[in-house]
Amino acid sequence: MFEYQKNQKYFAQVTGSLEKYAAEELTSLGATVLSEESRGVRFTCDTATLYRINYCNRLIQRVLAPLISMQCHSEKYLYQQASANIDWTALLSLDQCFSIITNVAGSKIDNSLYAGQVLKDAICDQFKEKYKKRPNFKPKDGDIVLNLYIKDNWATIAFDIAGKSMHKRGYRTEGHTAPLQETLGAAIIKILGDTEKKPVYDIMCGSGTIIAEALMSYSAIPAGYLRDNLHIKSLPDFDEKLWKNIVSAANDKMIPLPKGILFGSDISSDAIEVTRKNLSNLPFSENISLTVSPFQKLPLVENRIIVCNPPYGIRMGKTEDIVLLYNDLGDFLKQKCPHSVAYVLSGKPELLPEIRLRIHSKKTIKNGDIEAKLAKIILR
């Protein structure tokens, strides 16, 4: 019996700054949160809730089911424990390939690549001893994905339930310049909080991530709706009937999107075409209004939630161009958006004063290595 089967405890990996929101989401899905940590949340739940989290969560990157944990001060000990205490042939078959994601910190084993190689050898040698053959290994995207994490000489080997980062919803089949990660788009929609009260308008929609996440939230489309969801079926205690019941119950909660709720625009016709194609992969997207237009030339946008992720840095060019963009944004919000609330995600928070409007609150959201700020502006 694996560790997660004994204690029903799991670890959710999240983007930095989203731990609080991920913990709230886990609780809403039926889990009991044990602790919030840097870039993760520990939780416990029953099997039905685990399946629901895998299919419905919007903010988590990966859910890990621990197989074994132990003190680990050397590569030799890691090999011995992985060989002796886990029956890999019960988790993996010869016709499947496996991958290993490894991270080490503050430990005597200080090379993640080598640690992963040691675990790989332990698995393959066990198969070779039993079957005279070795299973196939892929650096990433295997049929089964394992996670090896060693911190302060404590090692945990876990099964990656989704097998890939769960930000990959499956709707983004077309790309555009520096797209926002889906989990960050979902976090922004969660922070808005009152999307049912006012229509939402992304005035610089790019490839449409924020609009797509708003659609999925409003219409209760599960985040795993378009994913293949194959990896969870490799869990040794996977219950096919229970999984189908959870998926069916979640899908039954979807509701159509009325017209006049979600809007998107962008100065680039290519961006709008990309957005249109990406949204077409989701149900109910036909009622989203998309327009090719610079925000400066949009007509009156009254009583809306305005949201945008302005370009910055290398995407924009000269500093004076970026400042001018923020100046124009402030003028647009003041003159054309009465009785609205604006949320501006800035990858360069020092530019927010250039909007020249009162900022009522700011929340930190990490976009990769960039510490962005989501500024809220209430417009009278």
Tab-separated table of C-alpha atoms in Angstrom:
chain	number	residue	atom	x	y	z
A	1	MET	CA	0.000	0.000	0.000
A	2	PHE	CA	1.381	3.392	-0.980
A	3	GLU	CA	1.643	6.312	1.423
A	4	TYR	CA	-1.267	8.286	-0.019
A	5	GLN	CA	-3.511	5.224	0.302
A	6	LYS	CA	-2.733	4.972	4.017
A	7	ASN	CA	-3.284	8.605	4.999
A	8	GLN	CA	-5.187	10.203	2.068
A	9	LYS	CA	-2.791	13.158	2.137
A	10	TYR	CA	-1.746	14.988	-1.034
A	11	PHE	CA	0.256	17.997	-2.164
A	12	ALA	CA	-0.972	20.623	-4.625
A	13	GLN	CA	1.709	22.599	-6.452
A	14	VAL	CA	0.693	26.164	-7.288
A	15	THR	CA	2.216	29.271	-8.783
A	16	GLY	CA	3.784	31.513	-6.153
A	17	SER	CA	1.335	34.075	-4.693
A	18	LEU	CA	-1.696	31.856	-5.404
A	19	GLU	CA	-1.393	29.603	-2.334
A	20	LYS	CA	-4.241	31.298	-0.441
A	21	TYR	CA	-6.604	31.162	-3.400
A	22	ALA	CA	-5.713	27.538	-4.144
A	23	ALA	CA	-6.401	26.608	-0.519
A	24	GLU	CA	-9.828	28.264	-0.752
A	25	GLU	CA	-10.549	26.396	-3.971
A	26	LEU	CA	-9.517	23.055	-2.470
A	27	THR	CA	-11.842	23.667	0.472
A	28	SER	CA	-14.722	24.553	-1.851
A	29	LEU	CA	-14.185	21.257	-3.693
A	30	GLY	CA	-14.423	19.250	-0.451
A	31	ALA	CA	-10.810	18.863	0.696
A	32	THR	CA	-9.442	19.669	4.156
A	33	VAL	CA	-6.423	21.965	3.936
A	34	LEU	CA	-3.584	20.945	6.254
A	35	SER	CA	-1.087	23.720	5.518
A	36	GLU	CA	-0.162	26.401	3.023
A	37	GLU	CA	3.479	26.438	1.945
A	38	SER	CA	5.589	28.289	-0.560
A	39	ARG	CA	4.217	27.277	-3.965
A	40	GLY	CA	2.011	24.573	-2.536
A	41	VAL	CA	-0.843	23.402	-0.336
A	42	ARG	CA	-1.005	20.170	1.668
A	43	PHE	CA	-4.465	18.683	1.971
A	44	THR	CA	-6.415	15.542	2.730
A	45	CYS	CA	-9.558	14.204	1.072
A	46	ASP	CA	-11.433	11.073	0.089
A	47	THR	CA	-11.150	9.510	-3.357
A	48	ALA	CA	-14.253	11.176	-4.781
A	49	THR	CA	-12.961	14.603	-3.766
A	50	LEU	CA	-9.534	13.826	-5.241
A	51	TYR	CA	-11.170	13.056	-8.581
A	52	ARG	CA	-13.257	16.230	-8.357
A	53	ILE	CA	-10.135	18.301	-7.661
A	54	ASN	CA	-8.334	16.746	-10.605
A	55	TYR	CA	-11.229	17.486	-12.962
A	56	CYS	CA	-12.513	20.822	-11.682
A	57	ASN	CA	-9.729	22.857	-10.045
A	58	ARG	CA	-8.649	26.028	-11.863
A	59	LEU	CA	-5.671	27.276	-9.838
A	60	ILE	CA	-3.476	24.235	-9.176
A	61	GLN	CA	-0.533	23.268	-11.366
A	62	ARG	CA	-0.058	19.671	-10.208
A	63	VAL	CA	-1.543	17.283	-7.635
A	64	LEU	CA	0.959	14.819	-6.177
A	65	ALA	CA	0.048	11.541	-4.460
A	66	PRO	CA	3.031	10.492	-2.264
A	67	LEU	CA	4.174	6.916	-2.742
A	68	ILE	CA	6.935	6.892	-0.123
A	69	SER	CA	8.794	9.401	2.078
A	70	MET	CA	12.046	8.876	3.960
A	71	GLN	CA	15.214	10.423	5.320
A	72	CYS	CA	17.721	10.452	2.497
A	73	HIS	CA	21.358	11.455	2.910
A	74	SER	CA	22.912	9.702	-0.076
A	75	GLU	CA	22.245	8.531	-3.600
A	76	LYS	CA	22.974	4.962	-2.517
A	77	TYR	CA	20.249	5.098	0.140
A	78	LEU	CA	17.786	6.618	-2.339
A	79	TYR	CA	18.457	3.720	-4.726
A	80	GLN	CA	18.055	1.115	-1.970
A	81	GLN	CA	14.780	2.525	-0.653
A	82	ALA	CA	13.280	3.032	-4.102
A	83	SER	CA	14.256	-0.528	-5.052
A	84	ALA	CA	13.191	-2.315	-1.867
A	85	ASN	CA	10.078	-0.462	-0.719
A	86	ILE	CA	8.116	0.167	-3.906
A	87	ASP	CA	6.828	-2.476	-6.301
A	88	TRP	CA	7.220	-0.497	-9.501
A	89	THR	CA	5.848	-3.374	-11.560
A	90	ALA	CA	2.468	-2.817	-9.852
A	91	LEU	CA	2.464	0.835	-10.900
A	92	LEU	CA	4.025	0.651	-14.345
A	93	SER	CA	3.918	-1.872	-17.172
A	94	LEU	CA	6.527	-2.626	-19.787
A	95	ASP	CA	4.400	-1.143	-22.542
A	96	GLN	CA	4.242	2.216	-20.747
A	97	CYS	CA	6.926	4.875	-20.584
A	98	PHE	CA	7.635	6.972	-17.507
A	99	SER	CA	9.088	10.381	-16.730
A	100	ILE	CA	10.564	11.869	-13.565
A	101	ILE	CA	10.449	15.481	-12.400
A	102	THR	CA	13.106	16.124	-9.753
A	103	ASN	CA	13.824	19.008	-7.406
A	104	VAL	CA	16.384	19.128	-4.608
A	105	ALA	CA	17.072	21.818	-2.003
A	106	GLY	CA	19.284	22.077	1.067
A	107	SER	CA	20.326	18.416	0.978
A	108	LYS	CA	23.444	16.310	0.659
A	109	ILE	CA	22.050	15.176	-2.668
A	110	ASP	CA	22.433	18.477	-4.474
A	111	ASN	CA	22.125	17.517	-8.130
A	112	SER	CA	18.543	17.080	-9.299
A	113	LEU	CA	19.510	15.480	-12.615
A	114	TYR	CA	21.635	12.866	-10.883
A	115	ALA	CA	18.965	12.180	-8.254
A	116	GLY	CA	16.446	11.576	-11.020
A	117	GLN	CA	18.896	9.236	-12.742
A	118	VAL	CA	19.300	7.228	-9.532
A	119	LEU	CA	15.531	6.805	-9.209
A	120	LYS	CA	15.268	5.894	-12.880
A	121	ASP	CA	17.942	3.205	-12.439
A	122	ALA	CA	16.170	1.774	-9.383
A	123	ILE	CA	12.939	1.430	-11.341
A	124	CYS	CA	14.529	-0.007	-14.479
A	125	ASP	CA	16.737	-2.443	-12.556
A	126	GLN	CA	13.697	-3.822	-10.709
A	127	PHE	CA	11.989	-4.495	-14.041
A	128	LYS	CA	15.125	-6.007	-15.508
A	129	GLU	CA	15.462	-8.387	-12.583
A	130	LYS	CA	11.833	-9.529	-12.850
A	131	TYR	CA	11.215	-9.433	-16.610
A	132	LYS	CA	14.703	-9.221	-18.137
A	133	LYS	CA	13.490	-6.027	-19.801
A	134	ARG	CA	13.490	-2.340	-18.909
A	135	PRO	CA	10.510	0.026	-19.302
A	136	ASN	CA	10.874	3.012	-21.597
A	137	PHE	CA	11.869	6.359	-20.133
A	138	LYS	CA	11.101	9.824	-21.536
A	139	PRO	CA	12.560	13.064	-20.164
A	140	LYS	CA	8.988	14.448	-20.033
A	141	ASP	CA	5.370	13.623	-20.928
A	142	GLY	CA	5.546	9.955	-20.057
A	143	ASP	CA	2.469	7.762	-19.644
A	144	ILE	CA	3.248	7.931	-15.933
A	145	VAL	CA	4.956	10.942	-14.383
A	146	LEU	CA	6.753	10.659	-11.051
A	147	ASN	CA	7.898	13.502	-8.851
A	148	LEU	CA	11.029	13.251	-6.705
A	149	TYR	CA	11.434	16.036	-4.170
A	150	ILE	CA	14.346	16.140	-1.730
A	151	LYS	CA	14.500	18.957	0.823
A	152	ASP	CA	16.652	19.062	3.957
A	153	ASN	CA	17.590	15.411	3.336
A	154	TRP	CA	13.948	14.287	3.322
A	155	ALA	CA	12.850	12.620	0.090
A	156	THR	CA	9.331	12.113	-1.232
A	157	ILE	CA	8.547	10.099	-4.330
A	158	ALA	CA	5.067	10.911	-5.608
A	159	PHE	CA	2.724	10.071	-8.456
A	160	ASP	CA	1.748	13.096	-10.557
A	161	ILE	CA	-1.995	12.555	-10.880
A	162	ALA	CA	-2.580	14.712	-13.954
A	163	GLY	CA	0.798	13.859	-15.495
A	164	LYS	CA	1.189	17.388	-16.853
A	165	SER	CA	0.763	20.919	-15.633
A	166	MET	CA	-2.950	21.420	-15.070
A	167	HIS	CA	-2.818	24.966	-16.424
A	168	LYS	CA	-3.035	23.305	-19.834
A	169	ARG	CA	-6.800	23.287	-20.260
A	170	GLY	CA	-6.752	22.263	-23.912
A	171	TYR	CA	-8.578	25.251	-25.394
A	172	ARG	CA	-5.465	27.234	-26.319
A	173	THR	CA	-4.580	25.663	-29.653
A	174	GLU	CA	-3.414	28.968	-31.148
A	175	GLY	CA	-0.701	31.189	-29.645
A	176	HIS	CA	-0.002	34.897	-29.554
A	177	THR	CA	2.683	37.133	-28.035
A	178	ALA	CA	3.542	36.137	-24.426
A	179	PRO	CA	0.186	34.564	-23.476
A	180	LEU	CA	-0.887	34.659	-19.846
A	181	GLN	CA	-0.879	31.248	-18.162
A	182	GLU	CA	-4.373	29.852	-17.702
A	183	THR	CA	-4.103	29.445	-13.919
A	184	LEU	CA	-3.187	33.136	-13.620
A	185	GLY	CA	-6.157	34.079	-15.771
A	186	ALA	CA	-8.350	31.968	-13.487
A	187	ALA	CA	-6.865	33.672	-10.415
A	188	ILE	CA	-7.701	37.086	-11.845
A	189	ILE	CA	-11.304	35.994	-12.452
A	190	LYS	CA	-11.492	34.672	-8.884
A	191	ILE	CA	-10.188	37.978	-7.533
A	192	LEU	CA	-12.785	39.903	-9.542
A	193	GLY	CA	-15.338	37.983	-7.527
A	194	ASP	CA	-18.384	39.832	-8.777
A	195	THR	CA	-18.447	38.767	-12.425
A	196	GLU	CA	-22.139	37.848	-12.147
A	197	LYS	CA	-23.035	41.430	-11.220
A	198	LYS	CA	-21.438	43.247	-14.168
A	199	PRO	CA	-20.310	42.256	-17.666
A	200	VAL	CA	-16.570	41.680	-18.085
A	201	TYR	CA	-14.569	43.398	-20.826
A	202	ASP	CA	-10.910	42.563	-21.581
A	203	ILE	CA	-9.748	45.556	-23.633
A	204	MET	CA	-6.348	44.028	-24.540
A	205	CYS	CA	-7.347	40.384	-24.808
A	206	GLY	CA	-4.309	39.002	-26.675
A	207	SER	CA	-4.873	35.259	-27.128
A	208	GLY	CA	-8.007	35.372	-24.967
A	209	THR	CA	-6.895	33.627	-21.770
A	210	ILE	CA	-8.738	35.916	-19.348
A	211	ILE	CA	-11.917	35.806	-21.444
A	212	ALA	CA	-11.700	32.016	-21.696
A	213	GLU	CA	-11.270	31.661	-17.947
A	214	ALA	CA	-14.173	34.042	-17.361
A	215	LEU	CA	-16.327	31.882	-19.641
A	216	MET	CA	-15.298	28.694	-17.838
A	217	SER	CA	-16.048	30.296	-14.470
A	218	TYR	CA	-19.424	31.776	-15.443
A	219	SER	CA	-20.615	28.646	-17.233
A	220	ALA	CA	-19.089	26.236	-14.665
A	221	ILE	CA	-17.058	24.451	-17.342
A	222	PRO	CA	-14.649	22.107	-15.520
A	223	ALA	CA	-10.984	22.946	-16.053
A	224	GLY	CA	-10.393	19.354	-17.147
A	225	TYR	CA	-13.241	19.372	-19.663
A	226	LEU	CA	-10.900	19.316	-22.700
A	227	ARG	CA	-7.947	17.469	-21.141
A	228	ASP	CA	-7.412	13.805	-21.958
A	229	ASN	CA	-7.366	12.940	-18.191
A	230	LEU	CA	-5.538	9.694	-18.948
A	231	HIS	CA	-2.833	9.833	-16.276
A	232	ILE	CA	-5.177	9.613	-13.296
A	233	LYS	CA	-6.393	6.292	-14.674
A	234	SER	CA	-2.925	4.850	-13.991
A	235	LEU	CA	-3.330	5.263	-10.244
A	236	PRO	CA	-3.107	1.739	-8.811
A	237	ASP	CA	-6.464	2.092	-7.013
A	238	PHE	CA	-8.260	3.987	-9.798
A	239	ASP	CA	-12.046	3.562	-9.656
A	240	GLU	CA	-13.444	3.923	-13.198
A	241	LYS	CA	-17.098	4.032	-12.108
A	242	LEU	CA	-16.487	6.701	-9.467
A	243	TRP	CA	-14.457	8.790	-11.911
A	244	LYS	CA	-17.236	8.699	-14.523
A	245	ASN	CA	-19.772	9.716	-11.879
A	246	ILE	CA	-17.646	12.710	-10.804
A	247	VAL	CA	-17.091	13.829	-14.412
A	248	SER	CA	-20.763	13.435	-15.263
A	249	ALA	CA	-21.904	15.362	-12.165
A	250	ALA	CA	-19.492	18.227	-12.933
A	251	ASN	CA	-20.527	18.405	-16.587
A	252	ASP	CA	-24.203	18.472	-15.616
A	253	LYS	CA	-23.606	21.736	-13.732
A	254	MET	CA	-22.547	23.638	-16.857
A	255	ILE	CA	-24.837	26.510	-17.833
A	256	PRO	CA	-25.033	28.506	-21.101
A	257	LEU	CA	-23.471	31.946	-21.346
A	258	PRO	CA	-26.030	34.647	-22.168
A	259	LYS	CA	-25.176	37.399	-24.617
A	260	GLY	CA	-23.924	40.671	-23.170
A	261	ILE	CA	-21.786	39.146	-20.402
A	262	LEU	CA	-18.268	38.781	-21.866
A	263	PHE	CA	-16.468	41.103	-24.270
A	264	GLY	CA	-12.956	41.228	-25.677
A	265	SER	CA	-11.035	43.594	-27.931
A	266	ASP	CA	-7.494	44.091	-29.135
A	267	ILE	CA	-5.674	46.399	-31.495
A	268	SER	CA	-4.374	43.354	-33.390
A	269	SER	CA	-6.672	41.538	-35.827
A	270	ASP	CA	-4.342	38.529	-35.541
A	271	ALA	CA	-4.875	38.484	-31.762
A	272	ILE	CA	-8.638	38.566	-32.151
A	273	GLU	CA	-8.496	35.732	-34.671
A	274	VAL	CA	-6.378	33.678	-32.237
A	275	THR	CA	-8.827	34.470	-29.433
A	276	ARG	CA	-11.764	33.474	-31.596
A	277	LYS	CA	-10.169	30.130	-32.498
A	278	ASN	CA	-9.203	29.360	-28.890
A	279	LEU	CA	-12.643	30.238	-27.550
A	280	SER	CA	-14.331	28.134	-30.228
A	281	ASN	CA	-12.951	25.055	-28.462
A	282	LEU	CA	-15.151	25.797	-25.451
A	283	PRO	CA	-18.938	25.443	-25.212
A	284	PHE	CA	-21.099	28.600	-25.171
A	285	SER	CA	-18.336	30.792	-26.658
A	286	GLU	CA	-20.587	31.929	-29.511
A	287	ASN	CA	-22.115	34.517	-27.183
A	288	ILE	CA	-18.816	36.321	-26.517
A	289	SER	CA	-18.436	39.622	-28.367
A	290	LEU	CA	-14.980	40.237	-29.915
A	291	THR	CA	-13.840	43.460	-31.588
A	292	VAL	CA	-10.693	44.605	-33.389
A	293	SER	CA	-9.961	48.041	-31.948
A	294	PRO	CA	-7.366	49.946	-29.939
A	295	PHE	CA	-8.904	50.603	-26.545
A	296	GLN	CA	-8.481	54.350	-27.124
A	297	LYS	CA	-11.148	54.185	-29.853
A	298	LEU	CA	-13.692	52.034	-28.073
A	299	PRO	CA	-17.101	53.584	-27.480
A	300	LEU	CA	-18.523	54.194	-23.998
A	301	VAL	CA	-17.978	51.165	-21.746
A	302	GLU	CA	-20.365	51.842	-18.880
A	303	ASN	CA	-21.083	49.762	-15.761
A	304	ARG	CA	-18.608	47.004	-16.639
A	305	ILE	CA	-15.699	45.197	-15.086
A	306	ILE	CA	-12.734	46.257	-17.199
A	307	VAL	CA	-9.720	43.951	-17.096
A	308	CYS	CA	-6.447	44.063	-19.004
A	309	ASN	CA	-2.885	42.833	-19.018
A	310	PRO	CA	-1.011	45.650	-20.795
A	311	PRO	CA	2.132	44.775	-22.787
A	312	TYR	CA	5.426	45.677	-21.175
A	313	GLY	CA	9.179	45.249	-21.484
A	314	ILE	CA	10.464	43.646	-24.634
A	315	ARG	CA	6.939	43.346	-26.011
A	316	MET	CA	6.455	47.096	-26.068
A	317	GLY	CA	9.775	48.655	-26.993
A	318	LYS	CA	10.777	52.120	-25.819
A	319	THR	CA	10.064	53.190	-22.246
A	320	GLU	CA	8.293	56.345	-23.425
A	321	ASP	CA	5.900	54.183	-25.468
A	322	ILE	CA	4.991	52.167	-22.382
A	323	VAL	CA	4.423	55.315	-20.317
A	324	LEU	CA	2.211	56.751	-23.050
A	325	LEU	CA	0.186	53.533	-23.128
A	326	TYR	CA	-0.465	53.780	-19.382
A	327	ASN	CA	-1.362	57.478	-19.751
A	328	ASP	CA	-3.860	56.600	-22.484
A	329	LEU	CA	-5.274	53.776	-20.383
A	330	GLY	CA	-5.941	56.160	-17.513
A	331	ASP	CA	-7.630	58.660	-19.838
A	332	PHE	CA	-9.793	55.920	-21.347
A	333	LEU	CA	-10.899	54.622	-17.953
A	334	LYS	CA	-11.702	58.113	-16.674
A	335	GLN	CA	-13.541	59.364	-19.745
A	336	LYS	CA	-15.259	56.256	-21.166
A	337	CYS	CA	-15.851	53.841	-18.290
A	338	PRO	CA	-18.279	55.430	-15.826
A	339	HIS	CA	-19.640	53.311	-12.976
A	340	SER	CA	-17.139	50.581	-13.804
A	341	VAL	CA	-14.375	48.776	-11.924
A	342	ALA	CA	-11.018	48.258	-13.644
A	343	TYR	CA	-8.394	45.606	-12.898
A	344	VAL	CA	-4.981	46.186	-14.476
A	345	LEU	CA	-2.334	43.453	-14.301
A	346	SER	CA	1.024	45.194	-14.595
A	347	GLY	CA	4.286	43.366	-15.080
A	348	LYS	CA	5.975	46.685	-14.291
A	349	PRO	CA	4.220	47.946	-11.142
A	350	GLU	CA	6.327	51.115	-11.170
A	351	LEU	CA	4.265	52.160	-14.199
A	352	LEU	CA	0.921	52.066	-12.375
A	353	PRO	CA	1.186	55.736	-11.262
A	354	GLU	CA	1.253	56.617	-14.971
A	355	ILE	CA	-2.435	55.670	-15.143
A	356	ARG	CA	-2.962	58.844	-13.086
A	357	LEU	CA	-6.016	57.496	-11.274
A	358	ARG	CA	-6.471	56.468	-7.674
A	359	ILE	CA	-5.611	52.792	-7.150
A	360	HIS	CA	-7.828	51.337	-4.457
A	361	SER	CA	-5.920	48.093	-3.933
A	362	LYS	CA	-3.048	46.033	-5.326
A	363	LYS	CA	-2.500	42.281	-5.167
A	364	THR	CA	0.714	40.479	-6.053
A	365	ILE	CA	0.457	37.830	-8.755
A	366	LYS	CA	3.610	36.102	-9.956
A	367	ASN	CA	3.664	35.626	-13.711
A	368	GLY	CA	6.579	33.219	-14.037
A	369	ASP	CA	9.590	35.067	-12.661
A	370	ILE	CA	7.816	38.409	-12.895
A	371	GLU	CA	6.196	39.804	-9.755
A	372	ALA	CA	3.185	41.520	-11.262
A	373	LYS	CA	0.569	43.633	-9.485
A	374	LEU	CA	-3.166	43.471	-10.072
A	375	ALA	CA	-4.416	47.004	-9.455
A	376	LYS	CA	-8.081	47.730	-8.736
A	377	ILE	CA	-9.505	51.091	-9.807
A	378	ILE	CA	-13.071	52.116	-8.957
A	379	LEU	CA	-14.544	54.517	-11.495
A	380	ARG	CA	-17.379	56.906	-10.617
